[in-house]
Amino acid sequence: MSDDAPFDKSFDLVPGKVKEVAPQVRALVANNPGPFTYKGTVSYIVGRGNVAIIDPGPDDDAHMAALLDAVRGETVTHIFVTHTHRDHSPGVPKVKAATGAKVFAEGPHRLARPLHIGETRRLDASADMDFAPDVRLADGDVVSGSGWTVEAVTTPGHTANHMAYAFKEADLLFAGDHVMAWSTTIVAPPDGAMSDYMASLHKLARRSEPIYLPGHGAPVRDAARYVQFLIEHRHGREASILHRLGKGPADIPTIVKAVYIGLDPRLIGAAALSTLAHLEDLVARGIVATDGPPSIGGAYRLAERPRSGS
Ligand SMILES: [Zn+2]
């Protein structure tokens, strides 16, 4: 299903080497490649002289040293964090200690919904529970530095506290893990929620920035078209899940096998959680039924009542 997807796997950053990727924007990749992080987390430096850092990244000695080296002779006045996964925010304390910059973010890590009875958090290890910003940003808040202006854009879905940042002077958006060119985004309950994620995609579809700089991989060019593709991609996945349930009730492993063809085996757990995210949304909309709250071990069937549009 993703064979014709316009994913851009190109990437020309190497750890330790800072590169200007847009006017007033330098990028530095951490050496933490993997199935969820692609070539590694990308930290961004905004402005010149008095600068902001977007996502210090993982608490990795080499990356911290390279990041601080990149801003040597400059003053870091602001640190912005897109979300509290361990590949994005744990570098904050070291950068803050070294620079005295203030830390801006939507808030600490939190779940998109309460845990169900007996439910454990599958991706618990991925969350940075220690993170706390100095300044909590709300949607639309504008923060100005020396020569740059950043608008906070709440984009929950990947995590409940996910924030994108629009860089006004360059007309681009730091998209974090919400929209990435190399891959779709993992939406894993209970930290993430599909209904939030879709609403955040539709929110970006109404914005005008043509270029997104994501937390992993290459910049997104022609962002409006790509966001539209992502929306349609999720509708397609939802249709595939409903198609499978049309053949009879099924559990999540059965649905994953039917829907994700040729899946990297390392991503089966994430695919199961993404499927759960879709099923939560479908149950909330009255299209799919299950016994009790939607859970990773549950069985799912098409609901009796007529489908409502969405
Ligand atoms: Zn993330």
Short mmCIF file of C-alpha atoms and ligand atoms in Angstrom, two decimals:
data_model
loop_
_atom_site.label_atom_id
_atom_site.label_comp_id
_atom_site.label_asym_id
_atom_site.label_seq_id
_atom_site.Cartn_x
_atom_site.Cartn_y
_atom_site.Cartn_z
CA MET A 1 0.00 0.00 0.00
CA SER A 2 2.93 2.30 0.58
CA ASP A 3 4.73 1.34 -2.63
CA ASP A 4 3.63 4.48 -4.43
CA ALA A 5 4.07 6.67 -1.38
CA PRO A 6 6.12 9.81 -2.02
CA PHE A 7 8.51 9.17 0.85
CA ASP A 8 11.83 10.96 0.56
CA LYS A 9 14.58 8.77 2.00
CA SER A 10 17.38 11.10 0.96
CA PHE A 11 19.54 12.43 3.76
CA ASP A 12 22.86 14.20 3.56
CA LEU A 13 23.64 15.17 7.15
CA VAL A 14 26.38 13.32 9.02
CA PRO A 15 26.84 13.31 12.80
CA GLY A 16 29.24 15.98 14.01
CA LYS A 17 28.83 18.22 10.95
CA VAL A 18 26.52 21.20 11.11
CA LYS A 19 24.86 22.25 7.86
CA GLU A 20 22.78 25.25 6.81
CA VAL A 21 19.50 23.76 5.54
CA ALA A 22 17.47 26.97 5.15
CA PRO A 23 18.11 30.68 5.58
CA GLN A 24 18.98 31.22 9.27
CA VAL A 25 18.63 27.50 10.02
CA ARG A 26 21.48 25.08 10.72
CA ALA A 27 20.95 21.36 11.28
CA LEU A 28 22.94 18.73 13.16
CA VAL A 29 22.05 15.04 13.26
CA ALA A 30 22.69 12.87 16.32
CA ASN A 31 24.29 9.48 15.86
CA ASN A 32 21.21 7.53 16.98
CA PRO A 33 19.95 5.82 13.80
CA GLY A 34 17.29 3.12 14.12
CA PRO A 35 13.94 1.86 12.84
CA PHE A 36 12.10 4.69 14.66
CA THR A 37 14.70 7.44 14.30
CA TYR A 38 15.85 6.81 10.70
CA LYS A 39 19.37 8.33 10.36
CA GLY A 40 19.09 9.99 13.76
CA THR A 41 17.43 12.90 15.51
CA VAL A 42 17.97 16.28 13.84
CA SER A 43 18.60 19.28 16.10
CA TYR A 44 18.14 22.73 14.59
CA ILE A 45 19.82 26.05 15.34
CA VAL A 46 17.74 29.14 14.43
CA GLY A 47 19.26 32.55 13.82
CA ARG A 48 22.79 33.90 14.07
CA GLY A 49 24.56 35.39 17.05
CA ASN A 50 21.64 35.09 19.45
CA VAL A 51 20.10 31.76 18.55
CA ALA A 52 17.43 29.23 19.46
CA ILE A 53 17.89 25.47 19.47
CA ILE A 54 14.99 23.25 18.45
CA ASP A 55 15.16 19.75 20.03
CA PRO A 56 18.58 19.27 21.64
CA GLY A 57 18.06 15.56 20.98
CA PRO A 58 19.21 12.53 22.96
CA ASP A 59 21.58 12.84 25.92
CA ASP A 60 24.50 11.64 23.85
CA ASP A 61 27.97 13.01 24.68
CA ALA A 62 29.17 13.33 21.08
CA HIS A 63 25.94 15.05 19.98
CA MET A 64 25.95 17.42 22.95
CA ALA A 65 29.57 18.35 22.23
CA ALA A 66 28.88 18.88 18.52
CA LEU A 67 25.77 20.95 19.23
CA LEU A 68 27.56 23.21 21.72
CA ASP A 69 30.52 23.44 19.38
CA ALA A 70 28.19 24.57 16.57
CA VAL A 71 27.06 27.56 18.63
CA ARG A 72 30.50 28.44 19.99
CA GLY A 73 30.87 32.22 20.14
CA GLU A 74 27.10 32.68 19.93
CA THR A 75 24.48 33.06 22.66
CA VAL A 76 21.72 30.45 22.94
CA THR A 77 18.73 32.33 24.31
CA HIS A 78 15.94 29.80 23.75
CA ILE A 79 15.51 26.01 23.62
CA PHE A 80 12.31 24.72 22.01
CA VAL A 81 11.18 21.11 22.37
CA THR A 82 8.71 19.48 19.97
CA HIS A 83 7.85 16.52 22.21
CA THR A 84 9.11 14.38 25.04
CA HIS A 85 10.41 11.25 23.39
CA ARG A 86 13.84 10.12 24.54
CA ASP A 87 15.43 10.92 21.20
CA HIS A 88 14.34 14.58 21.37
CA SER A 89 14.35 16.10 24.87
CA PRO A 90 16.90 14.37 27.19
CA GLY A 91 19.69 16.60 25.86
CA VAL A 92 17.88 19.66 27.28
CA PRO A 93 19.47 19.77 30.78
CA LYS A 94 23.02 19.75 29.39
CA VAL A 95 22.34 22.42 26.77
CA LYS A 96 20.50 24.50 29.34
CA ALA A 97 23.33 24.15 31.88
CA ALA A 98 25.93 25.10 29.29
CA THR A 99 24.05 28.08 27.85
CA GLY A 100 21.57 29.34 30.45
CA ALA A 101 18.85 29.34 27.80
CA LYS A 102 15.18 29.14 28.75
CA VAL A 103 13.28 26.00 27.75
CA PHE A 104 9.97 26.32 25.88
CA ALA A 105 7.51 23.49 25.18
CA GLU A 106 3.85 22.55 25.38
CA GLY A 107 4.41 20.75 28.69
CA PRO A 108 5.74 17.63 30.40
CA HIS A 109 5.04 14.19 28.96
CA ARG A 110 1.48 13.01 29.47
CA LEU A 111 -0.83 10.33 28.13
CA ALA A 112 -3.42 11.07 25.46
CA ARG A 113 -5.98 9.18 27.57
CA PRO A 114 -6.07 7.43 30.96
CA LEU A 115 -4.71 3.88 31.15
CA HIS A 116 -7.36 1.16 31.03
CA ILE A 117 -7.50 -1.31 33.89
CA GLY A 118 -4.64 -3.80 33.48
CA GLU A 119 -3.10 -1.86 30.60
CA THR A 120 0.62 -1.23 30.60
CA ARG A 121 2.43 1.33 28.51
CA ARG A 122 4.13 -0.51 25.68
CA LEU A 123 6.41 2.32 24.67
CA ASP A 124 7.03 3.54 28.19
CA ALA A 125 10.79 3.45 27.71
CA SER A 126 10.45 5.93 24.85
CA ALA A 127 9.09 8.76 27.02
CA ASP A 128 11.24 11.33 28.84
CA MET A 129 9.31 11.62 32.09
CA ASP A 130 11.87 14.02 33.62
CA PHE A 131 11.30 16.85 31.16
CA ALA A 132 9.73 20.09 32.40
CA PRO A 133 9.85 23.34 30.40
CA ASP A 134 10.57 26.74 31.95
CA VAL A 135 7.81 28.23 29.83
CA ARG A 136 4.70 26.35 28.74
CA LEU A 137 3.44 27.38 25.34
CA ALA A 138 -0.15 27.38 24.14
CA ASP A 139 -1.32 27.17 20.54
CA GLY A 140 -0.60 30.39 18.68
CA ASP A 141 1.87 31.76 21.23
CA VAL A 142 4.58 33.79 19.53
CA VAL A 143 8.14 33.91 20.85
CA SER A 144 10.64 36.38 19.41
CA GLY A 145 14.39 36.30 19.56
CA SER A 146 17.07 38.30 17.87
CA GLY A 147 16.10 38.25 14.19
CA TRP A 148 13.63 35.39 14.44
CA THR A 149 10.01 34.88 15.37
CA VAL A 150 8.53 31.49 16.23
CA GLU A 151 4.84 30.61 16.50
CA ALA A 152 3.82 27.59 18.59
CA VAL A 153 1.50 25.20 16.76
CA THR A 154 0.00 22.45 18.93
CA THR A 155 0.02 19.21 16.97
CA PRO A 156 -1.00 16.35 19.31
CA GLY A 157 -1.24 12.80 18.00
CA HIS A 158 2.29 11.37 17.99
CA THR A 159 2.35 12.48 21.62
CA ALA A 160 -0.24 14.49 23.53
CA ASN A 161 2.24 17.33 24.06
CA HIS A 162 3.60 17.53 20.51
CA MET A 163 4.31 21.09 19.35
CA ALA A 164 5.41 22.25 15.91
CA TYR A 165 7.09 25.64 15.51
CA ALA A 166 6.54 28.01 12.60
CA PHE A 167 9.62 30.12 11.82
CA LYS A 168 7.95 33.24 10.47
CA GLU A 169 10.90 34.97 8.75
CA ALA A 170 11.79 31.86 6.72
CA ASP A 171 8.17 30.73 6.17
CA LEU A 172 8.88 27.18 7.29
CA LEU A 173 7.65 24.84 9.99
CA PHE A 174 9.70 22.74 12.41
CA ALA A 175 7.40 19.73 12.29
CA GLY A 176 9.01 17.46 14.91
CA ASP A 177 7.76 13.90 14.47
CA HIS A 178 4.27 14.93 13.37
CA VAL A 179 5.12 15.16 9.65
CA MET A 180 8.31 13.59 8.30
CA ALA A 181 9.35 13.07 4.69
CA TRP A 182 10.99 9.67 5.18
CA SER A 183 8.07 7.82 6.78
CA THR A 184 4.66 8.02 8.32
CA THR A 185 4.48 8.87 12.01
CA ILE A 186 3.97 6.33 14.76
CA VAL A 187 0.74 6.94 16.64
CA ALA A 188 0.85 4.64 19.66
CA PRO A 189 -1.82 4.69 22.39
CA PRO A 190 -1.97 5.61 25.21
CA ASP A 191 0.77 8.25 24.58
CA GLY A 192 -0.61 9.06 21.15
CA ALA A 193 -4.13 9.22 19.69
CA MET A 194 -5.31 8.83 16.09
CA SER A 195 -8.18 11.32 16.38
CA ASP A 196 -5.72 13.97 17.63
CA TYR A 197 -3.20 13.07 14.93
CA MET A 198 -5.75 13.42 12.13
CA ALA A 199 -7.02 16.73 13.53
CA SER A 200 -3.41 17.97 13.66
CA LEU A 201 -2.87 16.97 10.02
CA HIS A 202 -6.01 18.85 8.99
CA LYS A 203 -4.77 21.81 11.02
CA LEU A 204 -1.48 21.87 9.09
CA ALA A 205 -3.40 21.49 5.83
CA ARG A 206 -4.89 24.92 6.55
CA ARG A 207 -1.44 26.50 7.00
CA SER A 208 0.71 27.97 4.28
CA GLU A 209 4.34 27.08 5.09
CA PRO A 210 5.68 25.31 1.98
CA ILE A 211 8.63 23.62 3.72
CA TYR A 212 8.78 21.55 6.90
CA LEU A 213 11.95 20.67 8.76
CA PRO A 214 11.24 17.41 10.64
CA GLY A 215 12.83 15.72 13.64
CA HIS A 216 14.16 12.93 11.43
CA GLY A 217 15.17 12.73 7.78
CA ALA A 218 15.14 15.26 4.97
CA PRO A 219 13.03 18.43 4.73
CA VAL A 220 9.45 18.09 3.49
CA ARG A 221 9.10 19.99 0.20
CA ASP A 222 5.64 20.88 -1.11
CA ALA A 223 4.26 20.39 2.40
CA ALA A 224 0.60 21.00 1.48
CA ARG A 225 0.61 18.16 -1.01
CA TYR A 226 2.46 15.83 1.36
CA VAL A 227 0.09 16.54 4.27
CA GLN A 228 -2.80 15.73 1.95
CA PHE A 229 -1.07 12.47 1.04
CA LEU A 230 -0.67 11.60 4.75
CA ILE A 231 -4.36 12.23 5.37
CA GLU A 232 -5.31 10.00 2.45
CA HIS A 233 -2.77 7.38 3.55
CA ARG A 234 -4.49 7.08 6.95
CA HIS A 235 -7.91 6.96 5.32
CA GLY A 236 -6.55 4.12 3.18
CA ARG A 237 -5.26 2.28 6.24
CA GLU A 238 -8.59 2.75 7.97
CA ALA A 239 -10.36 1.36 4.89
CA SER A 240 -8.03 -1.66 4.92
CA ILE A 241 -8.83 -2.34 8.58
CA LEU A 242 -12.56 -2.07 7.87
CA HIS A 243 -12.14 -4.32 4.83
CA ARG A 244 -10.52 -6.98 7.01
CA LEU A 245 -13.23 -6.66 9.66
CA GLY A 246 -15.80 -6.99 6.88
CA LYS A 247 -14.63 -10.59 6.53
CA GLY A 248 -15.33 -11.25 10.21
CA PRO A 249 -14.13 -10.34 13.71
CA ALA A 250 -10.37 -10.24 14.22
CA ASP A 251 -7.73 -9.46 16.81
CA ILE A 252 -4.93 -6.95 16.23
CA PRO A 253 -2.20 -9.43 15.13
CA THR A 254 -4.59 -10.77 12.47
CA ILE A 255 -5.42 -7.26 11.26
CA VAL A 256 -1.74 -6.25 11.16
CA LYS A 257 -0.93 -9.30 9.05
CA ALA A 258 -3.70 -8.42 6.60
CA VAL A 259 -3.03 -4.69 6.42
CA TYR A 260 0.75 -4.23 6.66
CA ILE A 261 2.29 -6.14 3.76
CA GLY A 262 6.06 -6.54 3.73
CA LEU A 263 6.48 -4.92 7.14
CA ASP A 264 9.96 -4.62 8.71
CA PRO A 265 9.72 -7.21 11.54
CA ARG A 266 11.21 -4.66 13.95
CA LEU A 267 8.12 -2.53 13.40
CA ILE A 268 5.45 -5.16 14.15
CA GLY A 269 4.94 -3.83 17.69
CA ALA A 270 4.58 -0.28 16.40
CA ALA A 271 2.19 -1.43 13.64
CA ALA A 272 0.07 -3.17 16.30
CA LEU A 273 -0.11 0.06 18.29
CA SER A 274 -0.91 2.10 15.17
CA THR A 275 -3.72 -0.36 14.43
CA LEU A 276 -4.94 0.04 18.01
CA ALA A 277 -4.90 3.81 17.45
CA HIS A 278 -7.13 3.42 14.38
CA LEU A 279 -9.43 1.01 16.23
CA GLU A 280 -9.79 3.40 19.20
CA ASP A 281 -10.84 6.09 16.76
CA LEU A 282 -13.22 3.75 14.89
CA VAL A 283 -14.81 2.57 18.16
CA ALA A 284 -15.23 6.18 19.33
CA ARG A 285 -16.96 6.96 16.03
CA GLY A 286 -19.29 3.97 16.44
CA ILE A 287 -18.01 2.17 13.34
CA VAL A 288 -16.22 -0.71 15.08
CA ALA A 289 -17.19 -2.57 18.26
CA THR A 290 -15.17 -4.43 20.88
CA ASP A 291 -15.83 -5.70 24.40
CA GLY A 292 -14.75 -3.15 26.99
CA PRO A 293 -12.33 -0.37 26.13
CA PRO A 294 -10.27 -0.90 22.95
CA SER A 295 -7.16 -2.80 23.99
CA ILE A 296 -4.11 -4.33 22.36
CA GLY A 297 -5.42 -7.83 23.19
CA GLY A 298 -9.04 -7.19 22.20
CA ALA A 299 -11.18 -8.66 19.43
CA TYR A 300 -12.84 -6.27 17.01
CA ARG A 301 -15.90 -6.42 14.77
CA LEU A 302 -17.90 -4.05 12.63
CA ALA A 303 -20.55 -2.26 14.69
CA GLU A 304 -24.20 -3.03 14.06
CA ARG A 305 -25.35 0.54 13.81
CA PRO A 306 -25.04 2.39 10.53
CA ARG A 307 -21.72 4.11 9.94
CA SER A 308 -21.46 7.79 10.47
CA GLY A 309 -19.39 9.76 8.06
CA SER A 310 -16.26 11.58 9.15
ZN ZN B 1 8.80 11.00 18.78
#
